[in-house]
Amino acid sequence: MAPAQEQLEGEQIVASNEDGANCIEKSRVTVIGSGNWGSVAAKLIASNTLKLDSFHDEVRMWVYEEVLPSGNKLTNVINETNENVKYLPGIKLGKNVVADPDLENADFLDLVGGDIAVKDATMLVFVTPHQFMDAICKRLVGKIKPDVEAISLIKGMEVKMEGPCMISSLISDQLGINCCVLMGANIANEIAVEKFSEATVGFRENKEVAERWVLLFSSPYFQVTAVQDVEGVELCGTLKNIVAIAAGLVDGLEMGNNTKAAIMRIGLREMRAFSKLMFSSVRDSTFFESCGVADLITTCMGGRNRKVAEAFAKNQGKRSFDELEAELLQGQKLQGVSTAKEVYAVLSNRGWLEMFPLFTTVHEICVGRLPPTAIVEYSEHKPKCCLA
Amino acid sequence: MAPAQEQLEGEQIVASNEDGANCIEKSRVTVIGSGNWGSVAAKLIASNTLKLDSFHDEVRMWVYEEVLPSGNKLTNVINETNENVKYLPGIKLGKNVVADPDLENADFLDLVGGDIAVKDATMLVFVTPHQFMDAICKRLVGKIKPDVEAISLIKGMEVKMEGPCMISSLISDQLGINCCVLMGANIANEIAVEKFSEATVGFRENKEVAERWVLLFSSPYFQVTAVQDVEGVELCGTLKNIVAIAAGLVDGLEMGNNTKAAIMRIGLREMRAFSKLMFSSVRDSTFFESCGVADLITTCMGGRNRKVAEAFAKNQGKRSFDELEAELLQGQKLQGVSTAKEVYAVLSNRGWLEMFPLFTTVHEICVGRLPPTAIVEYSEHKPKCCLA
């Protein structure tokens, strides 16, 4: 694949040439975020930048600094051991991954010399918790190259009354840059040990840029496909969590595989219908990709939303989701309950509740208006208009 | 819903009128087959014929006669106890289900008086093991009404070198009648105890007939949807078994949910691609129905193909599928291995092997040419042409 010509800047056409590539600017990648998934993403990327002539070897990883129980700083330990000992212990990230301190380290953003700061990055990978994105974008304004390309790996966009608030749009709007998304059936710890998996890149218009992201993430054990449907791909990553709540309820009620598969299918139908009502550009075929059906399956078989919902049903709804989340997830957070609430508000506002019996019922169960058993009773009513 | 006018015959316009319906012929339903799923189908149908004026109450169920250990005939016990004590014990079928003896009872086919024989049926439900269908159709030629409507619930069509040999086509061709299909995520024992489930009716042209089948099978716990894609629906029911073998191998290799979801997704893609290459009329949307994604999920989570393939992988392929099938399934038969072989022959014959890496690899593992671990190694290679 040819280097992305459209990313060239006049003063940088002659770039370093240490590995004999043509004198065309190489892409510099910075990963913004260093949790479990962010660390795995850095590992995937770092193995590729070593192989691909059109990328600088070094991958910068922006780390929210923490002092470890040993008294050492997390960034120092990552750079010394080549492991994210806190969020991905036991996995070598690649020696070309360089941890940089957190966003609050304003000096970091202002570094000028050398090629180490975000200001020199040409490709930014966002993989932080979604609630930090607004603040991060505000910090980055004016600090990045104007033609930098971005990709968001962040699941958990919010669905506001006026419609979904896509993380990719937030990045695009606040920073004035193009932003793709990467979603899929991606349990970080399984990919970290190189078990076979897939992912989907969603892009808006520029296919060459999408192919460059595919190149950067792909490996024999991590197959990436690009589709021109950024909203569809991103919505899958959020809406599936509502379906996982429903699947967990079915598990807790011990209804069997048959009912669970039916509920997952109805959930996938509502994901598709909701996405298409929100964005007419959303494609049916996106839901056949890893971000769609595969991520839904993984999430409904083993995810945290499923787990807490199962416990909720087993307790006949007598212990709240908040209580069970605190007990079962050791500080991790559920997305499904809040997403169900947000989607319910949109549906209610637009008079669409009856068209989405599964989404509606999940929310009403979560807030205690309906018993857990309603998940199968209410899903029996077909939507009043044909959504398929 | 109005009675199906197109099914009227001159001499039968004035039919019995015991429940005050209009003097229009009522449909008479015969279920051909009485195994586990056939008995559940009869139960579903029988609860509806009692409620719907346009159907005769009585549902005839054609039973392959057996003498039980007690010395009693199976048909007699079914008619006395209202239970299929052998294939669905503990479940009342409905008092309006009448068991008739097996196909080999030639006298039965020749019965004339009354309304009890298949010759008076206007709707035939086929739900026997598929290997008996050819013989059954031969026996029925000339014994049924020319305008009878049929539906096949039989999974396990064969894929011959010249293409798939659909059971619905066999019925249509041999008997000269229209034939729909009903497929879906249908574990008979779960539906028998009225757990929520769904199914898909595939029809060729006549939507009114399809709607009549939907009416006959639907209940609050069994939601049926009709789609105009008989081949797509029927192929789903067969091809999913190859994918279930792949899913079972992943389970046996302990690759985790992520890999399993990826393999299921790739399998669904190949099911879609193969079906569309075989029949250009096949619709993508069919694979979002219960017969598609939901049946695939159920089969890959708990079915017998998955179970035996898991054992095969755990034994590193050292014990054959035949041996494990005999040990694990107590006389039940695997479909996946033979379907994989049949599909492989078609792909090989047409030069399509590389386009279907998952289907191809499953067969090569089953016959011992590749180790079980190849299921993830080989699936890494994307098909050479875009099938999506």
Short mmCIF file of N, CA, C and O in Angstrom, two decimals, chain B residues 114-177:
data_model
loop_
_atom_site.label_atom_id
_atom_site.label_comp_id
_atom_site.label_asym_id
_atom_site.label_seq_id
_atom_site.Cartn_x
_atom_site.Cartn_y
_atom_site.Cartn_z
N GLY B 114 -65.29 -41.23 6.30
CA GLY B 114 -64.92 -40.32 7.38
C GLY B 114 -63.90 -39.28 6.93
O GLY B 114 -63.64 -39.10 5.74
N ASP B 115 -63.32 -38.59 7.89
CA ASP B 115 -62.41 -37.51 7.55
C ASP B 115 -61.04 -37.76 8.15
O ASP B 115 -60.33 -36.86 8.50
N ILE B 116 -60.73 -39.05 8.33
CA ILE B 116 -59.53 -39.32 9.11
C ILE B 116 -58.27 -39.52 8.30
O ILE B 116 -57.19 -39.51 8.86
N ALA B 117 -58.34 -39.70 7.04
CA ALA B 117 -57.13 -40.07 6.29
C ALA B 117 -56.43 -38.87 5.68
O ALA B 117 -56.99 -37.79 5.56
N VAL B 118 -55.19 -39.11 5.28
CA VAL B 118 -54.38 -38.06 4.67
C VAL B 118 -55.03 -37.55 3.39
O VAL B 118 -54.83 -36.40 2.99
N LYS B 119 -55.84 -38.42 2.77
CA LYS B 119 -56.46 -38.00 1.50
C LYS B 119 -57.41 -36.82 1.68
O LYS B 119 -57.72 -36.12 0.72
N ASP B 120 -57.89 -36.61 2.86
CA ASP B 120 -58.79 -35.47 3.09
C ASP B 120 -58.07 -34.24 3.62
O ASP B 120 -58.67 -33.18 3.78
N ALA B 121 -56.79 -34.40 3.93
CA ALA B 121 -56.06 -33.26 4.49
C ALA B 121 -55.91 -32.17 3.44
O ALA B 121 -55.70 -32.45 2.26
N THR B 122 -56.01 -30.92 3.88
CA THR B 122 -55.74 -29.80 2.97
C THR B 122 -54.41 -29.13 3.31
O THR B 122 -53.91 -28.33 2.53
N MET B 123 -53.86 -29.45 4.47
CA MET B 123 -52.56 -28.90 4.86
C MET B 123 -51.72 -30.02 5.47
O MET B 123 -52.12 -30.63 6.46
N LEU B 124 -50.57 -30.27 4.86
CA LEU B 124 -49.69 -31.36 5.30
C LEU B 124 -48.41 -30.78 5.91
O LEU B 124 -47.75 -29.97 5.27
N VAL B 125 -48.10 -31.23 7.11
CA VAL B 125 -46.89 -30.78 7.79
C VAL B 125 -45.90 -31.94 7.81
O VAL B 125 -46.15 -32.96 8.46
N PHE B 126 -44.78 -31.79 7.09
CA PHE B 126 -43.79 -32.86 7.03
C PHE B 126 -42.72 -32.64 8.09
O PHE B 126 -42.04 -31.60 8.09
N VAL B 127 -42.55 -33.62 8.95
CA VAL B 127 -41.56 -33.47 10.02
C VAL B 127 -40.99 -34.84 10.41
O VAL B 127 -40.97 -35.23 11.57
N THR B 128 -40.54 -35.56 9.40
CA THR B 128 -39.90 -36.88 9.60
C THR B 128 -38.39 -36.73 9.45
O THR B 128 -37.91 -35.71 8.96
N PRO B 129 -37.62 -37.74 9.83
CA PRO B 129 -36.19 -37.72 9.47
C PRO B 129 -36.06 -37.61 7.96
O PRO B 129 -36.85 -38.23 7.22
N HIS B 130 -35.07 -36.84 7.49
CA HIS B 130 -35.05 -36.53 6.05
C HIS B 130 -34.79 -37.75 5.18
O HIS B 130 -35.23 -37.79 4.04
N GLN B 131 -34.13 -38.75 5.74
CA GLN B 131 -33.83 -39.91 4.90
C GLN B 131 -35.08 -40.72 4.53
O GLN B 131 -35.04 -41.53 3.62
N PHE B 132 -36.20 -40.49 5.21
CA PHE B 132 -37.43 -41.21 4.89
C PHE B 132 -38.29 -40.49 3.87
O PHE B 132 -39.29 -41.03 3.38
N MET B 133 -37.93 -39.23 3.54
CA MET B 133 -38.84 -38.40 2.75
C MET B 133 -39.08 -38.92 1.35
O MET B 133 -40.20 -38.85 0.84
N ASP B 134 -38.06 -39.46 0.74
CA ASP B 134 -38.23 -39.93 -0.63
C ASP B 134 -39.27 -41.05 -0.66
O ASP B 134 -40.21 -41.01 -1.47
N ALA B 135 -39.14 -42.00 0.24
CA ALA B 135 -40.08 -43.12 0.29
C ALA B 135 -41.49 -42.64 0.64
O ALA B 135 -42.48 -43.10 0.07
N ILE B 136 -41.57 -41.71 1.59
CA ILE B 136 -42.88 -41.20 1.99
C ILE B 136 -43.58 -40.52 0.83
O ILE B 136 -44.77 -40.75 0.57
N CYS B 137 -42.84 -39.69 0.11
CA CYS B 137 -43.46 -39.00 -1.03
C CYS B 137 -43.96 -40.01 -2.06
O CYS B 137 -45.06 -39.87 -2.60
N LYS B 138 -43.17 -41.02 -2.32
CA LYS B 138 -43.60 -42.05 -3.30
C LYS B 138 -44.91 -42.69 -2.86
O LYS B 138 -45.78 -42.96 -3.69
N ARG B 139 -45.05 -42.94 -1.56
CA ARG B 139 -46.28 -43.55 -1.06
C ARG B 139 -47.47 -42.60 -1.15
O ARG B 139 -48.61 -43.04 -1.21
N LEU B 140 -47.21 -41.33 -1.12
CA LEU B 140 -48.33 -40.36 -1.09
C LEU B 140 -48.85 -40.01 -2.48
O LEU B 140 -49.95 -39.45 -2.61
N VAL B 141 -48.06 -40.32 -3.50
CA VAL B 141 -48.47 -39.93 -4.87
C VAL B 141 -49.86 -40.51 -5.17
O VAL B 141 -50.10 -41.70 -4.98
N GLY B 142 -50.75 -39.63 -5.60
CA GLY B 142 -52.09 -40.09 -5.96
C GLY B 142 -53.02 -40.25 -4.78
O GLY B 142 -54.22 -40.49 -4.96
N LYS B 143 -52.50 -40.12 -3.57
CA LYS B 143 -53.34 -40.34 -2.38
C LYS B 143 -53.77 -39.02 -1.74
O LYS B 143 -54.56 -39.03 -0.80
N ILE B 144 -53.24 -37.94 -2.21
CA ILE B 144 -53.56 -36.66 -1.57
C ILE B 144 -54.37 -35.78 -2.52
O ILE B 144 -54.41 -36.02 -3.73
N LYS B 145 -54.99 -34.77 -1.98
CA LYS B 145 -55.72 -33.81 -2.80
C LYS B 145 -54.74 -33.06 -3.69
O LYS B 145 -53.63 -32.75 -3.26
N PRO B 146 -55.12 -32.75 -4.90
CA PRO B 146 -54.17 -32.08 -5.80
C PRO B 146 -53.79 -30.67 -5.35
O PRO B 146 -52.72 -30.18 -5.68
N ASP B 147 -54.66 -30.03 -4.59
CA ASP B 147 -54.36 -28.64 -4.20
C ASP B 147 -53.97 -28.52 -2.73
O ASP B 147 -54.06 -27.45 -2.14
N VAL B 148 -53.52 -29.62 -2.15
CA VAL B 148 -53.10 -29.58 -0.76
C VAL B 148 -51.87 -28.67 -0.62
O VAL B 148 -51.05 -28.57 -1.53
N GLU B 149 -51.79 -28.00 0.50
CA GLU B 149 -50.61 -27.17 0.79
C GLU B 149 -49.71 -27.93 1.75
O GLU B 149 -50.19 -28.58 2.68
N ALA B 150 -48.39 -27.81 1.53
CA ALA B 150 -47.44 -28.53 2.38
C ALA B 150 -46.47 -27.56 3.03
O ALA B 150 -46.23 -26.45 2.52
N ILE B 151 -45.92 -27.99 4.16
CA ILE B 151 -44.82 -27.26 4.78
C ILE B 151 -43.83 -28.30 5.31
O ILE B 151 -44.23 -29.35 5.81
N SER B 152 -42.55 -28.01 5.14
CA SER B 152 -41.53 -28.92 5.64
C SER B 152 -40.83 -28.32 6.85
O SER B 152 -40.36 -27.18 6.80
N LEU B 153 -40.76 -29.08 7.92
CA LEU B 153 -40.01 -28.67 9.13
C LEU B 153 -38.70 -29.45 9.20
O LEU B 153 -38.01 -29.44 10.23
N ILE B 154 -38.37 -30.13 8.10
CA ILE B 154 -37.25 -31.06 8.10
C ILE B 154 -35.93 -30.35 7.82
O ILE B 154 -35.76 -29.74 6.76
N LYS B 155 -35.02 -30.44 8.79
CA LYS B 155 -33.68 -29.91 8.58
C LYS B 155 -32.81 -31.06 8.10
O LYS B 155 -32.97 -32.20 8.55
N GLY B 156 -31.89 -30.79 7.23
CA GLY B 156 -30.98 -31.85 6.83
C GLY B 156 -31.08 -32.23 5.37
O GLY B 156 -30.81 -33.37 5.00
N MET B 157 -31.46 -31.29 4.52
CA MET B 157 -31.39 -31.51 3.08
C MET B 157 -29.96 -31.89 2.70
O MET B 157 -29.01 -31.55 3.39
N GLU B 158 -29.83 -32.59 1.61
CA GLU B 158 -28.51 -32.95 1.13
C GLU B 158 -28.01 -31.93 0.11
O GLU B 158 -28.80 -31.29 -0.57
N VAL B 159 -26.70 -31.79 0.03
CA VAL B 159 -26.11 -30.90 -0.96
C VAL B 159 -25.36 -31.79 -1.95
O VAL B 159 -24.28 -32.27 -1.66
N LYS B 160 -25.99 -32.05 -3.07
CA LYS B 160 -25.36 -32.92 -4.07
C LYS B 160 -24.43 -32.11 -4.97
O LYS B 160 -24.43 -30.88 -4.95
N MET B 161 -23.65 -32.82 -5.73
CA MET B 161 -22.67 -32.17 -6.59
C MET B 161 -23.30 -31.09 -7.47
O MET B 161 -22.74 -30.02 -7.68
N GLU B 162 -24.50 -31.37 -7.96
CA GLU B 162 -25.16 -30.42 -8.85
C GLU B 162 -25.84 -29.29 -8.08
O GLU B 162 -26.38 -28.36 -8.68
N GLY B 163 -25.79 -29.35 -6.78
CA GLY B 163 -26.37 -28.28 -5.98
C GLY B 163 -27.22 -28.84 -4.86
O GLY B 163 -27.38 -30.05 -4.74
N PRO B 164 -27.75 -27.94 -4.01
CA PRO B 164 -28.55 -28.41 -2.87
C PRO B 164 -29.82 -29.11 -3.33
O PRO B 164 -30.49 -28.65 -4.27
N CYS B 165 -30.14 -30.19 -2.68
CA CYS B 165 -31.34 -30.95 -2.97
C CYS B 165 -32.34 -30.65 -1.87
O CYS B 165 -32.37 -31.31 -0.84
N MET B 166 -33.14 -29.59 -2.07
CA MET B 166 -34.02 -29.10 -1.02
C MET B 166 -35.14 -30.11 -0.74
O MET B 166 -35.72 -30.66 -1.67
N ILE B 167 -35.46 -30.30 0.52
CA ILE B 167 -36.59 -31.17 0.87
C ILE B 167 -37.89 -30.55 0.33
O ILE B 167 -38.77 -31.25 -0.15
N SER B 168 -38.00 -29.23 0.41
CA SER B 168 -39.22 -28.59 -0.10
C SER B 168 -39.39 -28.84 -1.59
O SER B 168 -40.51 -29.03 -2.07
N SER B 169 -38.28 -28.89 -2.34
CA SER B 169 -38.37 -29.16 -3.77
C SER B 169 -38.75 -30.62 -4.02
O SER B 169 -39.53 -30.93 -4.93
N LEU B 170 -38.17 -31.50 -3.22
CA LEU B 170 -38.51 -32.92 -3.33
C LEU B 170 -40.01 -33.10 -3.17
O LEU B 170 -40.67 -33.80 -3.97
N ILE B 171 -40.57 -32.48 -2.16
CA ILE B 171 -42.02 -32.59 -1.91
C ILE B 171 -42.81 -31.98 -3.06
O ILE B 171 -43.74 -32.59 -3.59
N SER B 172 -42.40 -30.79 -3.47
CA SER B 172 -43.11 -30.11 -4.56
C SER B 172 -43.05 -30.93 -5.85
O SER B 172 -44.06 -31.12 -6.53
N ASP B 173 -41.85 -31.42 -6.17
CA ASP B 173 -41.68 -32.11 -7.44
C ASP B 173 -42.39 -33.47 -7.44
O ASP B 173 -43.07 -33.82 -8.41
N GLN B 174 -42.22 -34.22 -6.36
CA GLN B 174 -42.78 -35.57 -6.36
C GLN B 174 -44.30 -35.56 -6.24
O GLN B 174 -44.97 -36.43 -6.78
N LEU B 175 -44.83 -34.56 -5.53
CA LEU B 175 -46.28 -34.57 -5.28
C LEU B 175 -47.02 -33.52 -6.10
O LEU B 175 -48.24 -33.47 -6.09
N GLY B 176 -46.27 -32.67 -6.78
CA GLY B 176 -46.92 -31.64 -7.60
C GLY B 176 -47.69 -30.63 -6.77
O GLY B 176 -48.75 -30.13 -7.19
N ILE B 177 -47.19 -30.32 -5.59
CA ILE B 177 -47.89 -29.37 -4.71
C ILE B 177 -46.93 -28.26 -4.26
O ILE B 177 -45.72 -28.41 -4.34
#
